[in-house]
Short mmCIF file of C-alpha atoms in Angstrom, two decimals:
data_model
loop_
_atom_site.label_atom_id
_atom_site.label_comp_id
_atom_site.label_asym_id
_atom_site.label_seq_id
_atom_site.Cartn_x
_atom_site.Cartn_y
_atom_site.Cartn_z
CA UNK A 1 -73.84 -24.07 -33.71
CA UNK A 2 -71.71 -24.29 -30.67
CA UNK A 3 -73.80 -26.42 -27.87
CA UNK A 4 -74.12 -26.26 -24.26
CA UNK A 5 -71.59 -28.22 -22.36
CA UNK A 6 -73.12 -31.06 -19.59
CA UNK A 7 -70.33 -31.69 -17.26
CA UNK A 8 -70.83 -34.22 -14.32
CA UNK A 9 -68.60 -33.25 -11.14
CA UNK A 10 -66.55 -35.67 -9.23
CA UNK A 11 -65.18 -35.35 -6.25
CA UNK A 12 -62.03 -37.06 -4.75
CA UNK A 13 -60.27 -38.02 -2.48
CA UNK A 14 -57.07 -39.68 -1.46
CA UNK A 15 -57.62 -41.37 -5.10
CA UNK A 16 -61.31 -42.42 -4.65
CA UNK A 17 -64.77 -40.68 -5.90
CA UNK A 18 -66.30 -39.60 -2.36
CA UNK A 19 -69.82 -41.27 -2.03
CA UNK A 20 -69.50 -42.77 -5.24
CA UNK A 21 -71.19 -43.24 -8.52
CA UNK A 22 -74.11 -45.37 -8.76
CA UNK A 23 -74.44 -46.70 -12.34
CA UNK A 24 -75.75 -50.02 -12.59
CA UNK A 25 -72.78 -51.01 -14.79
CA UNK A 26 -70.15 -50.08 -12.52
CA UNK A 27 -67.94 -53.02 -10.74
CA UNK A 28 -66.94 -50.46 -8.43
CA UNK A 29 -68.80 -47.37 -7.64
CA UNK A 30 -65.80 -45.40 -6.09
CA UNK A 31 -62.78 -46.20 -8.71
CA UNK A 32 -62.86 -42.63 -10.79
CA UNK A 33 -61.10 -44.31 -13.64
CA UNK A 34 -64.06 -46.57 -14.28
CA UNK A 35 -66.96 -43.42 -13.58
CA UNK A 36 -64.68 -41.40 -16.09
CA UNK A 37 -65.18 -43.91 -18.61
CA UNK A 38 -68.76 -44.42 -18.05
CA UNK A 39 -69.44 -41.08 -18.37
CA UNK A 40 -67.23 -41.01 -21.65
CA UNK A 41 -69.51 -43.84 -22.92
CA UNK A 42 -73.11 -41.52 -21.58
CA UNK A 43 -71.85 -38.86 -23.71
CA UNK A 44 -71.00 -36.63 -21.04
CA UNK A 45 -69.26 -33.37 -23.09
CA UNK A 46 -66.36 -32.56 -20.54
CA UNK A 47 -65.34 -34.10 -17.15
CA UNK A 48 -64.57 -32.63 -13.98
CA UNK A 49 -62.49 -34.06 -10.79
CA UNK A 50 -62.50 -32.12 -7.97
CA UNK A 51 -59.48 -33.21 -5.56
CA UNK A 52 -61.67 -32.65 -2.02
CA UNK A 53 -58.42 -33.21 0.33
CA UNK A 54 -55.77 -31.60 -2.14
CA UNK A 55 -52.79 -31.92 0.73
CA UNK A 56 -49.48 -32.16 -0.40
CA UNK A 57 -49.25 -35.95 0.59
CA UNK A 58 -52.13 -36.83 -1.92
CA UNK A 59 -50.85 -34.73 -4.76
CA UNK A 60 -48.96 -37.95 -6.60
CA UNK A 61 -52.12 -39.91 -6.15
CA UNK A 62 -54.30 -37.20 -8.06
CA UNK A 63 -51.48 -37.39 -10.90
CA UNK A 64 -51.11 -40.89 -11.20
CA UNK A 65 -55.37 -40.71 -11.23
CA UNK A 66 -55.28 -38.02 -14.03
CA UNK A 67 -52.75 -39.75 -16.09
CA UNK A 68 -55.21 -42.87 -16.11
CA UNK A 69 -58.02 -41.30 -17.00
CA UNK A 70 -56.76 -39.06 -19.66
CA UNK A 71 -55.99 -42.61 -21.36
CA UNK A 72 -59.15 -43.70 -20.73
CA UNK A 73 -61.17 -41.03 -21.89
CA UNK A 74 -61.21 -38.62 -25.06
CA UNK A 75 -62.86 -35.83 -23.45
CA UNK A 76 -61.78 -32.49 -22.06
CA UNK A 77 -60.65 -33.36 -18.27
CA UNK A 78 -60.79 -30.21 -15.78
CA UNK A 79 -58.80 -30.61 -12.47
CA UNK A 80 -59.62 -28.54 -9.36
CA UNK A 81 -58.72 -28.19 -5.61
CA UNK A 82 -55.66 -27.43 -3.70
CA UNK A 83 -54.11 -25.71 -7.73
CA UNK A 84 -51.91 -22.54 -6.05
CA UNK A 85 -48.72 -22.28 -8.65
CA UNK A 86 -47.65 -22.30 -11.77
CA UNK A 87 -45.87 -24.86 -11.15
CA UNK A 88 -49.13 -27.34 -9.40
CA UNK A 89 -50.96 -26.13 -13.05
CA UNK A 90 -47.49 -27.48 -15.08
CA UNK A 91 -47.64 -31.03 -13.46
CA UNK A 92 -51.50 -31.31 -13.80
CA UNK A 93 -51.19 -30.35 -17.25
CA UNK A 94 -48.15 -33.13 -17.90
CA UNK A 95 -50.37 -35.69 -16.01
CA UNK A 96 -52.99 -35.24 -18.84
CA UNK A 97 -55.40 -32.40 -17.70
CA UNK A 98 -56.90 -30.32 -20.25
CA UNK A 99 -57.66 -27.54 -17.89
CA UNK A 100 -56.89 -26.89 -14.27
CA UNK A 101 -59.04 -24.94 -11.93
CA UNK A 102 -57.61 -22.12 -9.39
CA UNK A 103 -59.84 -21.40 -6.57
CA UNK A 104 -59.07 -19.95 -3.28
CA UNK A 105 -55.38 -18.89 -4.80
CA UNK A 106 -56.66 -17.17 -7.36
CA UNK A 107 -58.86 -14.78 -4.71
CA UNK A 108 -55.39 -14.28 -2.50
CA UNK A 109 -53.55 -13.38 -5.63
CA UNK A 110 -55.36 -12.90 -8.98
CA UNK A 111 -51.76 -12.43 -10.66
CA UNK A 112 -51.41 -16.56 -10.46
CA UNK A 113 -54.35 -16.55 -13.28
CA UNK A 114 -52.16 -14.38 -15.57
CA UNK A 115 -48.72 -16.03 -15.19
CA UNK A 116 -50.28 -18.77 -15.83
CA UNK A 117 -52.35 -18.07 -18.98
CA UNK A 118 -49.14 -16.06 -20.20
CA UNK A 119 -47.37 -19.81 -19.69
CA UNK A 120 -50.26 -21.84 -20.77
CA UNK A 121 -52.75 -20.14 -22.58
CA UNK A 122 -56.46 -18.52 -21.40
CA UNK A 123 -57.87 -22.04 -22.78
CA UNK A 124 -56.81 -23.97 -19.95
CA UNK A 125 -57.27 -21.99 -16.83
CA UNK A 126 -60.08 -21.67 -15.12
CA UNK A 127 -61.44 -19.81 -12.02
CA UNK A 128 -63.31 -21.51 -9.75
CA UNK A 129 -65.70 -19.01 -7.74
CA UNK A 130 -67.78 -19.78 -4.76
CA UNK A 131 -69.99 -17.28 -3.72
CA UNK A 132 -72.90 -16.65 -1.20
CA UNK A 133 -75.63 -14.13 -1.48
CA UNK A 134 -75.23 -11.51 1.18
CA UNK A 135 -77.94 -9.08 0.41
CA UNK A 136 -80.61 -9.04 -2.56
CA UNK A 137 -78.35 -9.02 -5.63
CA UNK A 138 -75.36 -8.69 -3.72
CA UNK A 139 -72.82 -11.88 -3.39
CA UNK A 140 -69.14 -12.30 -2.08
CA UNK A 141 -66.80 -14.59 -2.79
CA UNK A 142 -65.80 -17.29 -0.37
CA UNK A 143 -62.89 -19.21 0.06
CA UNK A 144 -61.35 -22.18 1.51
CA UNK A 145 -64.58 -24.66 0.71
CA UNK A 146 -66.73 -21.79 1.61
CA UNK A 147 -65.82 -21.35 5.39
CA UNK A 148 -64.04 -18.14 4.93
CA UNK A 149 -65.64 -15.06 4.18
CA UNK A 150 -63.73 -12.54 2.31
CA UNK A 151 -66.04 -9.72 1.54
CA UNK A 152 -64.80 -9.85 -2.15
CA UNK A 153 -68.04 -9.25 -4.57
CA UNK A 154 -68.45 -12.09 -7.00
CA UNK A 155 -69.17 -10.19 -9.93
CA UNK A 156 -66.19 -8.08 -9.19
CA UNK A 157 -63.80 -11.00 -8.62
CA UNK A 158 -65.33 -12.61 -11.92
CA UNK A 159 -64.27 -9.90 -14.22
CA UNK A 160 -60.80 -9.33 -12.79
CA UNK A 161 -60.39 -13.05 -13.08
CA UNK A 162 -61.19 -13.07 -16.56
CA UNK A 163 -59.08 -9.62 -17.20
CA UNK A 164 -56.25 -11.23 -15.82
CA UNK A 165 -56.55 -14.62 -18.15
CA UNK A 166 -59.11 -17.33 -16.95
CA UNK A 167 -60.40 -18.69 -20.22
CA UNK A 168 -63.80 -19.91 -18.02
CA UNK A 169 -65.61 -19.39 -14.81
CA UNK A 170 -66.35 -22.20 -12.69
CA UNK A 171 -69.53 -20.29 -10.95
CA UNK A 172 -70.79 -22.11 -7.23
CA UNK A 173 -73.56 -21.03 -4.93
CA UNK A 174 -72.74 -21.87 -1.52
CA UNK A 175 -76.31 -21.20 -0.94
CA UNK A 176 -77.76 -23.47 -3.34
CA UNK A 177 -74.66 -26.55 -2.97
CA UNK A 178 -76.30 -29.38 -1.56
CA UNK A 179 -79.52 -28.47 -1.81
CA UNK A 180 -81.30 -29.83 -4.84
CA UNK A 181 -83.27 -26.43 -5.14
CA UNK A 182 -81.83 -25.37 -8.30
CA UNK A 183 -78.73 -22.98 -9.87
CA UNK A 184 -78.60 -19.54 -8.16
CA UNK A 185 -80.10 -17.59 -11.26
CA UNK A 186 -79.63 -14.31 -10.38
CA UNK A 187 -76.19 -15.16 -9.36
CA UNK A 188 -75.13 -17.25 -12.77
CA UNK A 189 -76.84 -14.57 -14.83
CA UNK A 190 -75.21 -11.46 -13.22
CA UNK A 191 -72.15 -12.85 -13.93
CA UNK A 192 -72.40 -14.39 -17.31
CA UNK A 193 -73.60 -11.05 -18.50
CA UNK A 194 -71.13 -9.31 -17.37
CA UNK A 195 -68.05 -11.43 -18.55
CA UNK A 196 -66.54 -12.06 -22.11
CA UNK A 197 -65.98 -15.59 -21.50
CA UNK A 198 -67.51 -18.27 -20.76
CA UNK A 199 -69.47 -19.34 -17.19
CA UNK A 200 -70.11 -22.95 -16.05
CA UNK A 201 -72.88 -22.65 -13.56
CA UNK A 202 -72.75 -25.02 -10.45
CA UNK A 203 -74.37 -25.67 -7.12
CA UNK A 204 -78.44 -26.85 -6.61
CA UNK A 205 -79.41 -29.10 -9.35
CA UNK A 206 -81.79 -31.50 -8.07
CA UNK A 207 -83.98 -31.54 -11.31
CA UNK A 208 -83.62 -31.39 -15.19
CA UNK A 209 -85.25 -28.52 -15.56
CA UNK A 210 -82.78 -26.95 -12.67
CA UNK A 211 -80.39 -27.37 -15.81
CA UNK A 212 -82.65 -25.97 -18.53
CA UNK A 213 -82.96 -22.75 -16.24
CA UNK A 214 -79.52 -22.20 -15.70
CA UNK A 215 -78.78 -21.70 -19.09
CA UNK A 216 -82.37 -19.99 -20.17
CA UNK A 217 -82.25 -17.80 -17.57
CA UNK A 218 -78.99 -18.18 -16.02
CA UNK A 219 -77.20 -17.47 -19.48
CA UNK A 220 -74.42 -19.91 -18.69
CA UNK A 221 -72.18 -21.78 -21.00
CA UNK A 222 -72.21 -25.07 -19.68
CA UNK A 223 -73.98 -26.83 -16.24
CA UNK A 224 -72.31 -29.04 -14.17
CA UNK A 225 -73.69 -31.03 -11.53
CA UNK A 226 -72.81 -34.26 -9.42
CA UNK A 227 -75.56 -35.87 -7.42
CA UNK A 228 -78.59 -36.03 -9.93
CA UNK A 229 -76.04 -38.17 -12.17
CA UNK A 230 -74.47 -40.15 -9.38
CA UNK A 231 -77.15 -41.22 -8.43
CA UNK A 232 -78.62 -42.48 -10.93
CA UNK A 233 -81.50 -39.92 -10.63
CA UNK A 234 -81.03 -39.13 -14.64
CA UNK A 235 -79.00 -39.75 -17.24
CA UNK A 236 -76.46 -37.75 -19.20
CA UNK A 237 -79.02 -38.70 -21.96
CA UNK A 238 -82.14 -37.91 -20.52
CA UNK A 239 -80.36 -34.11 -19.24
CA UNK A 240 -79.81 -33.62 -23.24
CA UNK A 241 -82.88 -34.90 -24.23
CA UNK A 242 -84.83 -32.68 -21.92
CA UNK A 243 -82.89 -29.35 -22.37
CA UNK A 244 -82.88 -30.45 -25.80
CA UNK A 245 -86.51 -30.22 -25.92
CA UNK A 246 -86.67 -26.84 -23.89
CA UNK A 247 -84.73 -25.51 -27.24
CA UNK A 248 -81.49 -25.53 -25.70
CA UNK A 249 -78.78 -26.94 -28.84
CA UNK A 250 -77.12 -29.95 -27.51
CA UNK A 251 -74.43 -32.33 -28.81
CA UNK A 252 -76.90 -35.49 -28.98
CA UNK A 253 -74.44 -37.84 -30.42
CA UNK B 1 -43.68 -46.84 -40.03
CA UNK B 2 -43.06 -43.69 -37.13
CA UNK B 3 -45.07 -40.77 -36.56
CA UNK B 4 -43.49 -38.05 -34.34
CA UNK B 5 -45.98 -35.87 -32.05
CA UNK B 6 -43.95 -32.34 -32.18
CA UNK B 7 -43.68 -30.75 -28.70
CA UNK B 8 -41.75 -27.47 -28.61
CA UNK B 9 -43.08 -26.94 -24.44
CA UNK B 10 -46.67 -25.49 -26.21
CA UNK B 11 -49.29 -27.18 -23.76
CA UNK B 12 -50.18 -30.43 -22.99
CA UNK B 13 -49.48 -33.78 -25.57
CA UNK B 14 -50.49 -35.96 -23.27
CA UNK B 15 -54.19 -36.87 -24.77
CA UNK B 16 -52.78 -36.20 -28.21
CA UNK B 17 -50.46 -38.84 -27.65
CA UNK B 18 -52.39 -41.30 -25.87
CA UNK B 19 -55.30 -40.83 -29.10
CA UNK B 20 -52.58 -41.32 -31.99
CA UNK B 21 -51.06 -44.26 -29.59
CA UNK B 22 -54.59 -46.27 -29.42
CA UNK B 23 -55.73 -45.18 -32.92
CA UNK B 24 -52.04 -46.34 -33.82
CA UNK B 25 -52.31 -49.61 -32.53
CA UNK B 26 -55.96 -50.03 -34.17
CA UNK B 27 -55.09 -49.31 -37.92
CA UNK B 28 -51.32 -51.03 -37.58
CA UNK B 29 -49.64 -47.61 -38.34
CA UNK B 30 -46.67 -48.44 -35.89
CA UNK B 31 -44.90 -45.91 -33.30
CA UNK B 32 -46.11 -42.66 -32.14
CA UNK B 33 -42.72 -40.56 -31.09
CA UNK B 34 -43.24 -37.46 -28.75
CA UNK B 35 -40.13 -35.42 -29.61
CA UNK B 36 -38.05 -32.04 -30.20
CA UNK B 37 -35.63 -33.11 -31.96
CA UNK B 38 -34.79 -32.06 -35.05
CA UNK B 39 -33.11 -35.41 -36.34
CA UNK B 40 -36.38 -37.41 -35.35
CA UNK B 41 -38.57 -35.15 -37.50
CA UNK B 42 -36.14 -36.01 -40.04
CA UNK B 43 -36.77 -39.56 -39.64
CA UNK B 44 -40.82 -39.42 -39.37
CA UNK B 45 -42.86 -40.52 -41.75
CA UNK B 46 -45.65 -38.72 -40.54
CA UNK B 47 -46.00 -35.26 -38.26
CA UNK B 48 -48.35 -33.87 -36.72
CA UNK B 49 -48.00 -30.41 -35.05
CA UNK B 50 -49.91 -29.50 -32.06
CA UNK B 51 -50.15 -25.88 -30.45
CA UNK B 52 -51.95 -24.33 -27.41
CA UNK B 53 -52.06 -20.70 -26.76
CA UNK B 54 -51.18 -17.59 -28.71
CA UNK B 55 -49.39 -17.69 -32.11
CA UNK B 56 -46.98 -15.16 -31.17
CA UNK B 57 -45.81 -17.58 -28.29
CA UNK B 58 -46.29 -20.92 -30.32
CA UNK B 59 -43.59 -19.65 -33.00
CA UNK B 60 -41.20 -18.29 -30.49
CA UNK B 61 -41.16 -21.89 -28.85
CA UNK B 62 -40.80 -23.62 -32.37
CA UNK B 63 -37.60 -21.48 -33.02
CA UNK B 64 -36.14 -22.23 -29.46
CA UNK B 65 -35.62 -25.57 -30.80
CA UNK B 66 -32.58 -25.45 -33.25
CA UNK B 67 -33.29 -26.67 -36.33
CA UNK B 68 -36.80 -28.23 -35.80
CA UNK B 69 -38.55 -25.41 -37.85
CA UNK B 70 -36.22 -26.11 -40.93
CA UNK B 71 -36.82 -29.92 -40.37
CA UNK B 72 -40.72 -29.04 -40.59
CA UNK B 73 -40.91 -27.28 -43.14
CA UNK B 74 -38.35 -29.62 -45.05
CA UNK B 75 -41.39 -32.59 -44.14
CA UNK B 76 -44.12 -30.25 -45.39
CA UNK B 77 -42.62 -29.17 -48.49
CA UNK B 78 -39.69 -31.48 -50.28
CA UNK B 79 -40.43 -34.30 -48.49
CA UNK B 80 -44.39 -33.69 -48.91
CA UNK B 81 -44.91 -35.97 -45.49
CA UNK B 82 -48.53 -36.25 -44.33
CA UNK B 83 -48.59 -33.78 -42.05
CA UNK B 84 -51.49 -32.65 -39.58
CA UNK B 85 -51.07 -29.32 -37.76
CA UNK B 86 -53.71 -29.03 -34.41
CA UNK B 87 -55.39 -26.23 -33.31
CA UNK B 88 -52.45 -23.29 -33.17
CA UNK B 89 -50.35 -26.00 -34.74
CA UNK B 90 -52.71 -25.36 -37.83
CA UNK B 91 -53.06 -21.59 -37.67
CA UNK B 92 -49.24 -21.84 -37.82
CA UNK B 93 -49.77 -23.23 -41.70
CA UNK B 94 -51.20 -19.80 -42.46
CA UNK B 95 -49.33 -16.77 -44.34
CA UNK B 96 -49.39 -14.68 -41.08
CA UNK B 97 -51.29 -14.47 -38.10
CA UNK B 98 -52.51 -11.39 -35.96
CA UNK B 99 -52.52 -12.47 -32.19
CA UNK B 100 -51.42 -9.22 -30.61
CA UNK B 101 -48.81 -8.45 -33.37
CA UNK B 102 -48.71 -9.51 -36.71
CA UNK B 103 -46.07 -12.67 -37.15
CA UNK B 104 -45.53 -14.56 -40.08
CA UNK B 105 -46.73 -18.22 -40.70
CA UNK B 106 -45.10 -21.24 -42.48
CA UNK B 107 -47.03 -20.06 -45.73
CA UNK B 108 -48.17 -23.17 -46.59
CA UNK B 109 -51.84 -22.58 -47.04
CA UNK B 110 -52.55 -18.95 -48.29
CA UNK B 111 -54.31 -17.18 -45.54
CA UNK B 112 -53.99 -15.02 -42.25
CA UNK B 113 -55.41 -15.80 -38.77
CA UNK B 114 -57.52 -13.58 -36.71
CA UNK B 115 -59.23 -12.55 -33.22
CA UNK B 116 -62.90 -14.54 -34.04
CA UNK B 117 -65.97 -11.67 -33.85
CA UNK B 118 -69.31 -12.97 -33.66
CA UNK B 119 -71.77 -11.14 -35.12
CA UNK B 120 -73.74 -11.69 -32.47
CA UNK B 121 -72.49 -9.75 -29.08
CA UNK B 122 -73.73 -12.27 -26.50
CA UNK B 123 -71.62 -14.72 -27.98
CA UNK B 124 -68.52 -15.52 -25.84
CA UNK B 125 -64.68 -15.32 -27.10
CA UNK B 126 -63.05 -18.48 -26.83
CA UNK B 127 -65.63 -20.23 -28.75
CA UNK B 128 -65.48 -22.79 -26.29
CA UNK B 129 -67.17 -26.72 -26.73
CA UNK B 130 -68.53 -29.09 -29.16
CA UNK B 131 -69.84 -27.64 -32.37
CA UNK B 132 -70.88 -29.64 -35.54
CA UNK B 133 -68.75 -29.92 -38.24
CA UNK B 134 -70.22 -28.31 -42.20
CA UNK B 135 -68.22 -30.36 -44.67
CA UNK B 136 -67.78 -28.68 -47.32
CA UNK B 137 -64.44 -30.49 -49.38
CA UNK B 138 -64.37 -34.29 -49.39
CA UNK B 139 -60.78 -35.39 -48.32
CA UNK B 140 -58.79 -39.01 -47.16
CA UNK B 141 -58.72 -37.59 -43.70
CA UNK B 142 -61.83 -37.42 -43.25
CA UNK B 143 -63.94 -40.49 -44.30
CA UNK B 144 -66.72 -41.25 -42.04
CA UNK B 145 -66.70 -37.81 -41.08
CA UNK B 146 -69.82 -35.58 -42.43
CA UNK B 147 -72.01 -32.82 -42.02
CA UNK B 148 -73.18 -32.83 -38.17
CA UNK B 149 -70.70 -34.54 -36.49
CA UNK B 150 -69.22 -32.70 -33.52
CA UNK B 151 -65.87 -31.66 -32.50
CA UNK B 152 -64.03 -29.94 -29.74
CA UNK B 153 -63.01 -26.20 -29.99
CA UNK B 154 -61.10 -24.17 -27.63
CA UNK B 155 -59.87 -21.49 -29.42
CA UNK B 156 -59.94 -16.89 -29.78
CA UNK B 157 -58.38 -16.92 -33.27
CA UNK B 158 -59.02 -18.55 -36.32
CA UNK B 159 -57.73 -19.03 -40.14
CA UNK B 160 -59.49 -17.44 -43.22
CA UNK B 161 -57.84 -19.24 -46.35
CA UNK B 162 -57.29 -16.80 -49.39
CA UNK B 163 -58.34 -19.97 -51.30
CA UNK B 164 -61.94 -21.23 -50.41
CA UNK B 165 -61.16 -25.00 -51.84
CA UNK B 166 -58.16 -25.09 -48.93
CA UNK B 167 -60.91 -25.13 -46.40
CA UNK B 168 -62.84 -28.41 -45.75
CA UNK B 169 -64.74 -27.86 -43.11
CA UNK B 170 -66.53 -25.00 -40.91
CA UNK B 171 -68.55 -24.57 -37.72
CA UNK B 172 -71.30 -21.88 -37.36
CA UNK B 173 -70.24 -19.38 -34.28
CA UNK B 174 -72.24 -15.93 -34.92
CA UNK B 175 -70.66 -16.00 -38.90
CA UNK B 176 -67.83 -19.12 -40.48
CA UNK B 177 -65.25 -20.27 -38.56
CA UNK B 178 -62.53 -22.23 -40.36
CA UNK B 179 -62.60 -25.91 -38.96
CA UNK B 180 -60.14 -28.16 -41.19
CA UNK B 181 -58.04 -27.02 -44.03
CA UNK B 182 -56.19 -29.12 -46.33
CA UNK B 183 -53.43 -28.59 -49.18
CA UNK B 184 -51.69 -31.75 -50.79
CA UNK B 185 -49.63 -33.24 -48.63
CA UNK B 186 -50.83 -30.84 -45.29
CA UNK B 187 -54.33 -30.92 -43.09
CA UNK B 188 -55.37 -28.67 -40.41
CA UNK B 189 -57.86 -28.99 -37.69
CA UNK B 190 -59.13 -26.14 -35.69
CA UNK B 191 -60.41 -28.11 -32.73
CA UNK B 192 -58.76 -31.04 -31.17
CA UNK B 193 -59.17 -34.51 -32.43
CA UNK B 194 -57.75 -35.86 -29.34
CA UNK B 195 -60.70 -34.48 -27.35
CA UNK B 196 -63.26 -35.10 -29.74
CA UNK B 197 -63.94 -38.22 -28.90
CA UNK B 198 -65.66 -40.30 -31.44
CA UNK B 199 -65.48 -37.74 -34.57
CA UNK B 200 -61.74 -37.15 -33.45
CA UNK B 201 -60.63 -40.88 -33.44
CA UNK B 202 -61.96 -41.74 -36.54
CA UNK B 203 -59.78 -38.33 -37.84
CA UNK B 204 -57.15 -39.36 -36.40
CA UNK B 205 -57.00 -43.07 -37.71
CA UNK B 206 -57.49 -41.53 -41.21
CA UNK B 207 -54.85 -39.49 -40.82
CA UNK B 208 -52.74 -42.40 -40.00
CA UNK B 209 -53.70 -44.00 -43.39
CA UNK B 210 -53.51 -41.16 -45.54
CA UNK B 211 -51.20 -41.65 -48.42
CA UNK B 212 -51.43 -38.27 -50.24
#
């Protein structure tokens, strides 16, 4: 039986994890080589870097990162932030992604999904979609770390994206980011229903059962979440263990 | 002792070859070789062929690489080289696939390749993520490998082998999907082995061993 994914976020920037990761193991808390293979060791099922600058000057450093980790670690990598061309998904790719994540590029011009799915394959592109709720069951997609409203609806956006060749949707609430007050259900569920591929739900986990809940009743694929891990708060373990126990199939190994 | 990674431009070798490199180096199997050419398939004394994407695409590539399809097959069947085929790499083993349009395979394990329906409706398409592995066959390849071990899928299609012994392995996804096949001298895996962490390692390093 195919098991829901627990993917831990990380952000970076200029080639170190912003606020770092607090493991008690860890010589140091911001290197994202050494959180990478930490997580590899928790059992974490995929990993996700987040490059939180992405400016042209940094893009060597996020190779030269990805290269390190992808021979650190024998997990599916995802890279995200600052991806606009064919061309930024090529050298990701070479650098040792598995996937690479389009996000506000992707809303200016959903064709960029399908030239590169027809160059890559669905499997490794993924849209990343923030969204904010805007009226009861009504949400619009924002862009450019969520400053810029666009007036797109997320649903909408979600199944173009997938029509046009994203192999996954990277789902965020803007409203719930931050917050600790759990996945936007409505949000993750309207969407995961109405796509034929698979939705990673993001954005509010402050507890396990946040997780449990976005899968139960949120219908996604996989959860990903940053601070509850970072922190310390929980384990990747303890996450299983506990959505394990809420019936959820998990990869326990 | 070389083993040469194929790459004919069909996604991304780079954790294929950094898993065979450090599995490499733990079992004393030599050099890993990432190449297209022809002349160093020739030379192997191992292959492994990877594949991302459609099967359509994936045998276009191959054949815009002179030669490198004869030198293949010429490892898979004369010179009966051990000889792993990854994800597409392995559908490409098949009589004929039907991604889009229906193209011929290498043949080498009787059997076509086709869009995955789960009987259940809710389920997605790619089967996406760890599933555990039903060993059916035992094989070389796959010692310290059983029943409930999980492995990494990304995949829309998959192989149904005219010959149930061919198939070693399967995952449950809303009905069987095909997860290794083997014939002699040839193995298959339908998820990645360089993702799959521990599971995929300890393929791997078998693989590297095998002396069929």
């Amino acid at each position: 039986m195919l098991k829901t994914r627990i993917i831990p976020c990380l952000d970076v920037a200029d080639g170190r994890v912003v606020k770092g990761v607090n493991f008690v193991d860890l010589r140091d808390a911001g290197d994202p080589v050494e959180s990478a293979r930490a997580y590899d060791a928790a059992g974490a099922d995929e990993l996700c870097f987040l490059d939180i600058h992405a400016t042209h000057e940094n893009r060597g450093t996020m190779y030269d990162l990805v290269t390190r980790t992808a021979e650190a670690c024998f997990m599916p990598l995802t890279i995200g932030g600052g991806v606009r061309t064919v061309e930024n998904v090529r050298d990701l790719l070479l650098a040792g992604a598995d996937k690479v994540s389009f996000n506000s590029a992707a809303v200016a011009d959903p064709d960029v999904l399908a030239r590169a799915a027809d160059k890559f394959g669905s499997q490794c592109i993924v849209c990343a979609i923030d969204a904010r709720t805007v009226a009861p069951d009504k949400w619009e997609i924002f862009t450019h770390g969520g400053r810029r409203k666009t007036g797109i609806d997320a649903v909408a956006f979600a199944r173009l994206a997938a029509e046009r060749g994203a192999g996954e949707i990277l789902l965020t609430s803007m409203d719930r980011d931050g917050t600790k007050a759990g996945f936007n259900l409505p949000l993750t569920r309207a969407v995961a229903d109405a796509l034929p591929i698979p939705v990673i739900a993001s954005g509010g986990v402050g507890t396990l059962d946040h997780l449990v809940a976005g899968v139960t009743e949120g219908r996604a694929s996989a959860v990903l979440a940053a601070s509850i891990f970072h922190f310390g708060t929980h384990t990747i373990a303890e996450a299983k263990a506990h959505m394990a126990a809420a019936g959820i199939p998990m990869r326990m190994e | 002792m070389r083993t040469v990674l194929v790459d004919y431009d069909s996604g991304n070798l780079h954790s294929a070859r950094k898993a065979f490199e450090r599995m490499a180096r733990e079992t004393d199997a030599g050099e890993i070789l990432v190449s297209s050419r022809p002349e160093d398939v020739v030379r192997a004394d191992r292959v492994v062929l990877p594949g991302d994407g459609a099967f359509p695409a994936c045998r276009r590539g191959l054949k815009g690489f002179d030669g490198l399809e004869g030198a293949l097959l010429e490892a898979i069947g004369p010179r009966a080289l051990p000889f792993l085929g990854i994800c597409v790499g392995m559908q490409m083993l098949a009589s004929k696939g039907r991604e889009y349009e229906e193209v011929a395979g290498f043949d080498v394990i009787p059997g076509t390749v086709k869009r995955i329906v789960p009987s259940d409706p809710a389920l997605k398409v790619p089967h996406m993520g760890w599933n555990d592995l039903v060993v059916t066959e035992a094989h070389p390849v796959l010692d310290g490998v059983a029943t409930g071990d999980h492995a990494y899928f990304v995949h829309s299609y998959q192989m149904s082998v005219d010959t149930p012994s061919d198939r070693l392995a399967h995952v449950e996804y809303g009905g069987d999907v095909t997860a290794i096949v083997a014939r002699g001298n040839v193995v298959g895996t339908q998820f990645h082995p360089e993702k799959s962490q521990r599971t995929g390692l300890r393929l791997i390093a078998n693989f590297l061993r095998w002396a069929p």
